[in-house]
XYZ file of C-alpha atoms in Angstrom:
387
model
C 52.179 15.188 -17.287
C 54.011 11.646 -16.767
C 51.384 10.428 -14.411
C 48.464 11.578 -16.590
C 49.777 9.721 -19.803
C 51.035 5.990 -17.114
C 46.825 6.439 -16.126
C 45.213 7.023 -18.995
C 47.336 4.045 -20.479
C 46.234 1.733 -17.593
C 42.847 2.583 -16.705
C 41.111 4.629 -19.947
C 40.900 1.252 -21.972
C 40.833 -1.688 -19.443
C 37.917 0.113 -18.196
C 36.603 0.464 -21.562
C 35.814 4.796 -21.415
C 34.282 6.625 -24.025
C 36.178 5.755 -27.509
C 36.740 9.203 -29.881
C 39.277 11.446 -29.607
C 37.015 14.510 -28.363
C 36.607 12.517 -25.428
C 40.165 10.785 -24.869
C 41.242 14.414 -25.424
C 39.334 16.158 -22.238
C 39.903 12.883 -20.410
C 43.177 13.535 -20.377
C 43.335 17.359 -20.069
C 40.809 17.288 -17.131
C 42.684 14.494 -15.140
C 46.020 16.328 -15.900
C 44.863 19.339 -14.177
C 43.030 17.256 -10.966
C 46.669 16.106 -10.464
C 47.968 18.828 -10.751
C 45.673 20.743 -8.635
C 45.927 17.513 -6.061
C 49.643 17.946 -5.920
C 49.475 21.676 -5.023
C 47.223 21.494 -2.438
C 49.644 18.629 -0.916
C 52.663 21.373 -0.998
C 49.882 24.549 -0.177
C 50.055 22.562 3.072
C 53.541 21.720 3.442
C 54.178 25.237 3.507
C 51.511 26.700 5.657
C 51.557 24.082 8.744
C 54.093 24.533 11.245
C 55.336 20.489 10.615
C 54.538 17.282 8.392
C 51.974 15.897 11.186
C 50.043 19.111 11.101
C 50.387 18.377 7.142
C 48.726 14.959 6.889
C 46.343 15.811 9.291
C 45.096 18.938 7.025
C 45.389 17.141 4.296
C 43.626 13.616 5.038
C 41.193 16.215 6.409
C 40.088 17.814 3.702
C 40.276 15.171 1.186
C 37.566 13.334 3.271
C 35.442 16.251 3.640
C 35.995 16.544 -0.346
C 34.873 13.290 -0.756
C 31.526 13.636 1.173
C 30.654 16.641 0.015
C 31.506 16.606 -4.040
C 27.867 15.663 -4.297
C 28.514 12.193 -5.617
C 27.653 10.547 -1.923
C 25.211 12.633 -1.293
C 23.576 14.986 -3.973
C 23.040 18.495 -3.311
C 19.492 17.880 -3.965
C 19.569 15.742 -0.246
C 22.341 18.011 1.149
C 21.276 20.757 4.240
C 21.009 24.823 2.643
C 23.689 25.307 5.034
C 26.713 23.249 3.168
C 25.741 23.907 -0.205
C 28.180 25.843 0.553
C 31.083 23.196 1.254
C 29.727 21.409 -2.806
C 29.914 24.913 -4.779
C 33.622 25.249 -3.084
C 34.583 21.785 -3.581
C 37.175 21.035 -6.332
C 36.845 17.576 -6.363
C 33.232 18.429 -7.067
C 34.607 19.760 -10.651
C 36.793 17.643 -11.692
C 34.137 14.654 -10.918
C 31.296 17.042 -12.866
C 33.238 16.832 -15.488
C 34.379 13.478 -16.191
C 31.545 11.940 -15.719
C 29.961 13.807 -17.967
C 32.485 13.332 -20.856
C 31.690 9.642 -20.363
C 28.217 9.569 -20.132
C 25.886 12.461 -21.636
C 24.612 11.450 -24.813
C 24.851 8.005 -23.929
C 21.913 5.501 -23.609
C 21.936 2.527 -20.971
C 19.619 -0.392 -20.862
C 18.823 -2.580 -18.592
C 18.327 -5.645 -19.545
C 15.951 -7.195 -16.560
C 14.465 -10.562 -18.014
C 18.504 -11.320 -18.048
C 18.554 -10.502 -14.095
C 15.929 -12.489 -13.298
C 16.242 -16.024 -13.970
C 12.940 -18.579 -15.238
C 10.539 -15.519 -16.394
C 9.477 -15.393 -19.437
C 6.116 -13.497 -21.140
C 4.445 -15.477 -23.486
C 0.961 -15.829 -24.883
C -1.422 -18.953 -23.646
C -2.228 -20.016 -27.339
C 1.947 -21.142 -27.964
C 2.527 -21.811 -23.663
C 3.709 -25.074 -22.986
C 1.918 -25.423 -19.890
C 4.655 -26.037 -17.741
C 3.586 -26.399 -13.923
C 3.587 -23.934 -11.780
C 2.961 -20.546 -14.159
C 0.412 -18.044 -14.012
C -1.510 -19.701 -16.696
C -1.339 -22.801 -18.998
C -2.971 -23.959 -21.806
C -5.718 -25.792 -20.121
C -7.593 -23.410 -21.965
C -8.578 -23.350 -25.770
C -6.492 -21.607 -27.695
C -7.307 -17.822 -28.987
C -5.954 -15.431 -30.090
C -7.536 -12.858 -27.454
C -5.810 -15.396 -24.073
C -2.894 -13.284 -23.946
C -1.450 -12.669 -20.431
C 1.585 -12.920 -19.115
C 3.265 -16.033 -17.344
C 5.391 -16.469 -14.719
C 7.499 -19.999 -14.039
C 8.423 -21.523 -10.966
C 9.814 -19.160 -8.075
C 9.120 -16.172 -9.201
C 6.228 -13.783 -8.020
C 3.136 -13.890 -8.915
C 3.183 -18.057 -8.608
C 1.637 -20.434 -7.006
C -1.436 -19.430 -5.220
C -0.806 -15.123 -3.980
C -3.131 -12.774 -4.818
C -0.692 -11.625 -8.168
C -1.340 -15.224 -9.473
C -4.810 -16.256 -9.006
C -5.698 -12.912 -10.722
C -3.792 -13.694 -13.560
C -4.726 -16.936 -13.803
C -8.181 -15.496 -13.507
C -8.042 -12.693 -16.564
C -6.641 -15.882 -18.450
C -10.057 -17.165 -17.553
C -12.614 -14.113 -18.649
C -10.022 -13.802 -21.759
C -10.826 -17.055 -22.852
C -14.603 -17.276 -22.110
C -15.036 -14.272 -24.416
C -18.127 -11.678 -23.924
C -20.268 -12.128 -20.983
C -23.500 -12.239 -20.789
C -24.292 -11.213 -17.423
C -26.497 -7.543 -17.001
C -25.586 -6.776 -13.517
C -25.134 -2.968 -12.818
C -23.734 -2.983 -10.063
C -20.078 -4.799 -9.793
C -19.683 -5.451 -6.001
C -21.068 -8.925 -6.318
C -18.445 -10.631 -8.689
C -15.936 -8.623 -6.229
C -16.557 -10.649 -3.861
C -16.399 -13.923 -6.062
C -13.449 -13.177 -6.554
C -12.311 -12.314 -2.906
C -13.918 -15.474 -1.795
C -11.854 -17.577 -4.298
C -8.932 -15.847 -3.651
C -9.385 -16.730 -0.469
C -10.016 -20.372 -1.073
C -7.627 -20.703 -3.200
C -10.176 -21.868 -6.295
C -7.637 -19.986 -8.737
C -4.930 -22.899 -8.810
C -4.061 -25.466 -11.383
C -6.152 -27.018 -12.908
C -7.557 -23.767 -13.469
C -10.909 -24.922 -14.372
C -11.498 -27.490 -12.892
C -10.270 -25.168 -9.463
C -12.699 -23.129 -10.317
C -16.086 -25.583 -11.088
C -15.327 -27.107 -7.966
C -15.398 -24.321 -5.975
C -18.198 -22.072 -7.919
C -20.881 -24.895 -8.899
C -19.954 -27.825 -8.234
C -18.051 -30.260 -5.382
C -16.611 -33.236 -5.685
C -17.066 -34.628 -1.978
C -20.428 -35.845 -0.991
C -22.959 -33.274 1.399
C -19.934 -30.330 0.532
C -21.134 -27.691 -0.370
C -18.917 -25.516 -2.893
C -16.862 -22.548 -0.480
C -17.960 -19.834 -2.576
C -21.620 -21.110 -4.134
C -23.300 -17.911 -2.533
C -21.358 -15.519 -3.698
C -22.542 -17.566 -7.824
C -25.458 -17.816 -6.954
C -25.590 -13.523 -6.391
C -23.850 -13.001 -9.115
C -25.636 -15.137 -11.537
C -29.244 -13.930 -10.142
C -28.804 -11.133 -12.629
C -29.468 -13.571 -15.390
C -33.195 -14.417 -16.550
C -34.032 -17.593 -16.022
C -30.145 -18.011 -13.793
C -30.554 -21.785 -13.814
C -31.362 -22.098 -17.275
C -28.058 -20.151 -17.939
C -26.344 -22.656 -15.892
C -28.074 -25.666 -16.503
C -27.094 -24.715 -19.912
C -23.210 -24.934 -19.608
C -24.203 -28.469 -18.903
C -27.393 -29.673 -20.958
C -24.255 -30.268 -23.569
C -22.259 -32.286 -22.679
C -25.036 -35.272 -22.685
C -24.675 -35.833 -19.659
C -27.425 -39.083 -19.871
C -24.724 -41.292 -21.004
C -22.202 -40.893 -18.152
C -25.057 -41.035 -15.515
C -23.929 -44.226 -13.876
C -20.956 -42.468 -12.962
C -22.726 -38.919 -11.326
C -22.639 -39.342 -7.531
C -25.250 -36.861 -5.707
C -23.196 -33.573 -4.770
C -23.646 -30.554 -3.679
C -23.889 -27.496 -6.440
C -25.116 -24.250 -7.405
C -28.301 -23.230 -8.332
C -29.223 -24.653 -12.314
C -26.050 -27.762 -11.965
C -27.942 -30.783 -12.392
C -28.563 -32.652 -9.246
C -26.275 -35.521 -9.855
C -23.132 -34.844 -11.762
C -19.714 -35.853 -11.076
C -16.122 -33.594 -12.309
C -14.566 -37.134 -12.877
C -16.775 -38.318 -15.589
C -16.060 -35.625 -17.535
C -12.707 -34.809 -19.413
C -10.163 -32.098 -19.482
C -11.683 -30.059 -22.126
C -15.006 -30.845 -20.351
C -13.561 -28.981 -17.787
C -11.937 -26.111 -19.389
C -15.319 -25.709 -21.448
C -17.405 -25.792 -18.646
C -15.709 -23.168 -16.886
C -15.569 -20.917 -19.948
C -19.195 -20.955 -19.596
C -19.573 -20.624 -16.397
C -17.165 -17.446 -16.760
C -19.138 -15.604 -18.692
C -22.639 -16.148 -16.729
C -20.196 -14.150 -14.490
C -19.085 -11.430 -16.830
C -20.971 -8.326 -17.505
C -22.092 -7.798 -21.316
C -20.191 -5.913 -23.586
C -16.518 -6.493 -25.794
C -13.647 -6.485 -23.015
C -15.786 -5.521 -20.008
C -14.761 -8.964 -18.617
C -10.939 -8.490 -18.307
C -11.684 -4.850 -17.271
C -13.879 -5.847 -14.479
C -11.563 -8.655 -13.483
C -8.947 -5.922 -13.539
C -10.651 -3.752 -11.159
C -11.572 -6.441 -8.649
C -7.993 -7.513 -8.257
C -6.536 -3.918 -7.647
C -5.810 -3.345 -11.355
C -3.774 -5.832 -11.359
C -3.294 -6.763 -15.332
C -2.313 -3.497 -16.376
C 0.425 -3.498 -13.760
C 1.277 -7.068 -14.969
C 1.463 -5.437 -18.717
C 3.789 -2.805 -17.707
C 6.034 -6.093 -16.064
C 6.209 -7.122 -19.067
C 6.791 -4.600 -21.093
C 9.930 -4.002 -18.376
C 10.900 -7.910 -18.963
C 10.759 -7.995 -22.414
C 12.342 -4.783 -23.425
C 14.908 -3.538 -20.390
C 14.535 -0.002 -19.157
C 15.973 2.595 -21.331
C 18.382 5.802 -19.248
C 19.402 8.588 -21.303
C 23.025 9.430 -19.786
C 21.945 13.129 -19.686
C 19.299 11.576 -16.899
C 21.745 10.258 -14.755
C 23.682 13.252 -14.665
C 20.243 15.052 -14.122
C 20.036 13.215 -10.616
C 23.093 14.566 -9.751
C 22.095 17.987 -10.310
C 24.715 17.845 -13.417
C 22.111 18.400 -16.180
C 19.042 20.297 -16.879
C 16.130 19.536 -18.084
C 14.235 21.278 -20.606
C 10.057 21.110 -20.224
C 9.253 22.038 -23.598
C 10.522 19.029 -25.837
C 10.680 17.135 -22.882
C 15.319 16.591 -23.376
C 18.059 16.685 -20.835
C 20.788 18.215 -21.493
C 24.988 18.629 -19.716
C 26.398 21.854 -21.575
C 28.747 22.888 -18.055
C 31.543 19.919 -18.667
C 33.967 22.857 -20.293
C 33.013 26.241 -19.350
C 31.971 25.358 -16.042
C 33.846 22.639 -15.052
C 37.514 23.515 -16.541
C 37.074 26.634 -15.843
C 36.236 26.064 -12.031
C 39.129 23.585 -12.006
C 41.460 26.427 -13.457
C 40.658 29.137 -11.153
C 41.332 26.626 -8.163
C 44.597 25.801 -9.325
C 45.615 29.430 -9.923
C 44.155 30.450 -6.808
C 46.464 27.846 -4.891
C 49.699 28.623 -7.336
C 48.723 32.153 -6.102
C 48.436 30.986 -2.389
C 51.800 28.825 -2.723
C 53.527 32.017 -3.442
C 52.315 34.314 -1.005
C 53.368 31.499 1.536
C 56.334 31.006 0.332
C 57.330 34.458 0.669
C 56.025 35.671 3.646
C 55.193 33.040 6.234
C 58.113 31.817 7.842
C 57.935 28.718 10.435
C 59.920 27.665 12.801
C 60.419 23.428 12.621
C 60.953 22.015 15.765
C-alpha cells in the first residue's frame, strides 16, 4: 500500500493524468493490485525454483514475454492465432487495459496538424498577400469564388511539382469564371494540361507563363510549347480564331504597335504582338479570357474538369486544408478500439469501453488469488534442497 501511495504522489499529477476522484480511485486500486500481484509472482518463483539464479532467470523471461504479448507492442489482432492464448492469459494485459481505459475512455484528442507543419497556411486568393512561392498568389483579380489553398515555401505542393501547378491551374479556372467551350470530350483539355505541367507553364508569374506557353512566344521564331494542344481545344468553338482574337482586341493594340515584334502565335492571336508592352493587369485579363475559351460551358464545370485532369487534386487539397485548419479529432475510445479494448456500435457509430471494472479488475483479482493459492501449496508440499 505504501508503494502505491508513493507512486501515485510522484507520477499521477506530474504526468497530468485525468482529474476526478473516480479516476484517481481506480488508479490507486488497480496500482495496488498490480504491485501486490507482481510481488506475489516474484515470491512464487522463489518458492518453486531450486535456487536464486533460476528464480531470477524465470522472472526475467516471464516479464519479457508478458510485455511482448500484453497487446500493446503487438495488438491482439496482429498476433498469430497460436499465440492469442498468451494474450488472454497475461496478467500485464489486464493491468494495462484497465489503467489505459481509465485514462482514455470518454476523452477526445485533437492533433493540431497546422501547428506541426511550419510555414503553412490555407487562405483565400482575394486576401492573399501574394507571397512568392505560394501555389496561388494575388496576381488574379479578386473574386468571391476565387478561393484555393495556398502553401508557403518549403511545403509540398510548391515550385514546379504537379500539385503546385494543379493548384495554380485551379486558381486560373476559378478566377476566369464560367467557360465557353462546347467540347463533348475533354481529352484535348487533358492533353493540354499535361503539356503545361510538363513544360512548367503554371509557375509564377502564372498569367504570363500561361500565355507564353499556349498563345504567344516572347522569343522570335520560337513556337509556344503547347500551342498545338491549345489550338486543338479552342477549335471546338465556332469561329475559334475570332474568339481567341477577342481576348486581345479590347487592349487597343494599335496604340502599342511600335513595341511589338513578330512572334509565333496560336490561331487567332495578332501576328505582331509582344507581352513586354503590356502590364501585369493586362496579362491577367488575357489569361482569364483564354482560360474561358478552354473551359467547358456551365456553372462550375471548369474547376470540375480541371480537377479530373489533375486526378481529383482539388478534393484532396480541400481535404488537406480542413485537416490543417481543424486538426484531427480522435475519440479516446477509438484508440482503445485499435488495441481491442473497446467495441464499436454500428447502429449509432459510437465506441464504448465497458470492461475496466468487471473484466480487468476481476481478471487481476483472479490472477492474484491463484498465485496466493499456489504459494500456499508450494510452502506446504514443495521442498527443495538448497545447494
